[in-house]
Amino acid sequence: MEQLLCNRANKASGSLAVVDGEHSFTYRDLLAKADILAADLLEKRLGTEEPVGVVVGPGWQQIIAQVAILRAGGTSVPIDPSAPDIQLHAMLRDLNTRFVMTTHNLSARVSQFEVLPIETVLNPEYQTEKHGEINVMSGKSEGHRTYILHTSGSTGKPKAVQISSKAVLHLAASLPVDIGEGDKVGQLNNPGFDLSLFEVWVTLLSGGTVVHIPKFIIKDPASFATFLKDAGVVALILPSTLFTAVSASTPSAFQSVRHVVSAGESPSLQAMQKVLSSDGPPENLWNGYGPTETTCLSTLQRVTLEETESGLISAGIPFGDTVLHLLDEAQKPIVDDGIPGEICIGGPGLSAGYLNYTEANAEKFIEVELADSQDSGRVKVIRLYRTGDIGMWKGPSKCLQYIGRVDLQVKHQGFRVELEAIEQTIAANDSVRAVACLHQKAGDGPGSDRLMAVVVPANDMPLDPQKIIEWTQSRHPYYMVPDQVRIVSEIPLNSRGKVDRDALYKEVKESQLLRTPQNNAKEDESSLEKITKILEGILGLSNLGPDDNIISLGLSSLQVARFLGLIKQKIGKLISIKDLYINPSIRSLVHHLHQADEINYGPSEVLQFEADTHLADDIKLIPDWTSEGRVFLTGATGFIGVNLLYRWLSRPSMKEVEIACLARGNEHYSPMDRIKNALKKYGVWSEEISQEMKRVIVLDGDMTQESLGLPHSDYQWLINWAPAVFHAAAKVNWCDSYNGHFAQNVQGTKNVLRVAAEGRRKTMHYISSIDVWAVTGLILGTDVVSEDGPLKVHLASLPFDTGYAQSQWVADEMVQRVREKGLPVTIYRPGFVVGDSKTGAGNPDDFFGRLIAGSIQLGYWPHMPHQNQEYVTVDYVCDSILRIASDNRNIGHAYTLGSPDPGQITNMERLCVLINQAGFSVQEIPYTDWLEKLQSWDGFESSPCLPLMPLLAEPILRGDTRLQTSKYSPRYDCANTLKAIGACDDIRFVQLTPELVKRFINFWARKGFYSF
């Protein structure tokens, strides 16, 4: 292939090879641009036949990338960007792909691989003009594996089909569709679809010009016709579904085209008849047949109007050296007309097989003994591919007549689809008892080709068909997603206990299947049912939902009074109008009724804290969790999260762990860039870590949003991919209110809990904080708090602590409630996390860093007696978490990560001494004097303490600020932690020392965070 391409460039150097809008390339230009990328691959030591991903749609970038890989001696793996990220990554990883060629806009989607941006070939700094003879670079033989294309399999996982140069050369040289020098061939197919081989390589190897047809043109049949004419396109290959769609509205669209090939699945008789009988039929209309495993096409039939009127269109005869046999069940050849047999194909186009699929290769690629056509007395062994299609011979010319599938594999939207794969996926849904999939062809018109899933719900419970569609969308490409789901009570079975598909087709046709009404699910809580009925009776309405807003229904004052009176009468609960306005939905009103008797102490705001812990009560748990060396991590850009990520990436024992990280991009940085920046910020970035980042799967999302703000397909993949969730994300703002923390810490935790609960069963590892106990020592006089003890007893102290502490209490309590329902949850409550004990790498933006830096700059330290701070180094925290999480026997408990010895706790007075011993002079003075000096200091506007001012200055209890109330802390028992860690010599608590404090301060200064 490479030699022939070079010959074309040398022979007709000025001839156009590619036209794509404003971009056009001669054959010499094409090789020159491709050689930039090829040289890069060779410099990176690309191996012979090594797969290289090409993630970009049809167009000049796709073609240059493929030529570059050919020149470098690799194997092109084209994947259309429309593939879901999860499937895209899986296909590339299964091939051990190192390199991916793509555009700058798409590079973030494949950032875990080494990306080669294709646009760099347009950089003016590259001298791409080639002079003299263009020679081959790789010089590979015809047997060289040039392509890997993916086709769906019976498991639903795409199989990698290997295609050689010999196969592509045979396709180009043997097709009866004549394409010569200068002929323009349209390019419109998905580059991962085998029809793209015709568009690109048949054209280039024949000396023609590939003309890219934009997607928006394809979608408009009228514009499509104009484009074909204006661009001078003489040949076109398109899926039968697209051909049918164009013929329906513009049957004369192809009048300027010499060759139109319809392929990919059975042709539409009506569509072909319509095109051929139009005012402007193409010069030649072809019906093409051939699976990917035999390289795009194996037979062709030139279709005539007379043939369409006969009611049957032949698949044609094999071309070139293609070998086609019909075999019976004993794998003996069928030679007579009208006898059906399985279509088996051999010859130069035959694939070497599926990569890494030994069993499938043995089943589908067979060797059979056949009589030698040249010598009837001899028998020869030939290799064939079993297509699974049924056909028969027709007429003296032995044209192939396609009949259908031998199994449940069908052609849908141009792709082969295993119905069993879809059935297996849907059957895995717990709400499904039985399922059967049908491929329905209601006629030859556009849109008639449909996939239908017939589903029997589990336990006779109502089932939303859309949920089944969404379930399938998250696990399969678009062409394997049912167009319709019908709910039935039973699926007919035959005498052998198998699905009777004939009977099922009949039932569908007669439209006797049951349907599930929408939005008819009823809550089973008696209070909710009673309130709903009361309200419906007052308003004369029906079908009110639990989340309907009562206030917006237009109740008059008299109706409100009657409503409240009936609640008292029917339920025995007295509520006020104020209660109704605070809890305007039926569901929230029920929550209020249930909570009213329980909360009878402390400020009124604690009602909200308690009520919000019930937000996740409706989460359904899914059984059967097993660990597979995969984790989902939130908070990867935060201090604890990034240190957990660093350990997964750096430890030899964790080299196989894949980490999916949720992160949000912004206008300046992609999610991956933000994670890398965090690794650099906290001093854990290295060349080794850079190499290991290929194990990181970045999900651009937002945990405050439903489904984490992810596309539906990515979310569904995530909940079925990750066996463990590490939730380390949290907003920590010592000055913001509970409401300011609610979205991230409460709603976000609820959404992450849903990830843990939905799909496959998982363990949930929740990083909470000792702040959940608030200022219980000061307010309630608590001496000791135990790890598994209840949090509610400390609720009354919560209003006097920070909004962060309040949000952590609610989130922690909410997590415990879900744990009680069966979700395997482990809770970690670290103390005040400071820098690494070995490197000093710490967070400059937290309270610890700002208070120390600001006080050193000021020269004074606040005197705060009775404040014992549970400072704990980040290495102790993260090492402990990973140790505890590695043993499933630790699930179901909470673990305090703090000082195991109360004598090692550092209070605020001791911290002042340590700072001075570290070589930084600060004078301890009364708190109010320190605050006054800080606020009157000339450098106050740039002080690290400025963002802490509400915490430092706002009085909350008897004149004390929120910071001052953090005294008389209880002893934080950590018996669970010590037991789980055991005698691990490499995990030890490190007490603050002058040397360690100096290490922290030097790190901040070295990184330029603060100057001292």
CSV table of N, CA and C in Angstrom, one decimal, residues 39 117 140 184 273 288 557 737 763 871 924 959 1006:
chain,number,residue,atom,x,y,z
A,39,ALA,N,7.2,10.6,11.5
A,39,ALA,CA,8.5,10.8,12.2
A,39,ALA,C,8.4,10.9,13.7
A,117,PRO,N,-1.5,15.6,18.4
A,117,PRO,CA,-2.4,16.5,17.7
A,117,PRO,C,-2.2,16.5,16.2
A,140,LYS,N,6.7,-2.2,4.5
A,140,LYS,CA,6.1,-3.4,5.0
A,140,LYS,C,5.5,-4.2,3.9
A,184,LYS,N,-13.4,11.9,-8.3
A,184,LYS,CA,-13.7,12.4,-7.0
A,184,LYS,C,-14.7,11.4,-6.3
A,273,GLN,N,-35.9,1.2,-6.3
A,273,GLN,CA,-36.9,1.4,-7.4
A,273,GLN,C,-37.2,2.9,-7.6
A,288,GLY,N,-24.1,-3.8,-2.5
A,288,GLY,CA,-22.9,-4.4,-2.1
A,288,GLY,C,-23.1,-5.2,-0.8
A,557,SER,N,-57.4,30.9,51.2
A,557,SER,CA,-57.1,30.9,52.7
A,557,SER,C,-58.0,29.9,53.4
A,737,SER,N,-21.6,30.0,55.3
A,737,SER,CA,-22.7,29.4,56.1
A,737,SER,C,-23.0,28.0,55.7
A,763,THR,N,-18.4,-0.6,47.5
A,763,THR,CA,-18.1,0.0,48.8
A,763,THR,C,-18.0,1.5,48.7
A,871,TYR,N,-4.1,18.1,65.0
A,871,TYR,CA,-3.4,18.2,63.8
A,871,TYR,C,-2.9,16.8,63.4
A,924,GLU,N,3.1,35.9,71.5
A,924,GLU,CA,1.7,35.6,71.9
A,924,GLU,C,1.1,36.7,72.8
A,959,GLY,N,-19.9,36.5,73.4
A,959,GLY,CA,-18.7,37.4,73.0
A,959,GLY,C,-17.6,36.6,72.3
A,1006,ARG,N,9.0,28.0,49.4
A,1006,ARG,CA,9.7,27.5,48.2
A,1006,ARG,C,8.8,27.5,47.0
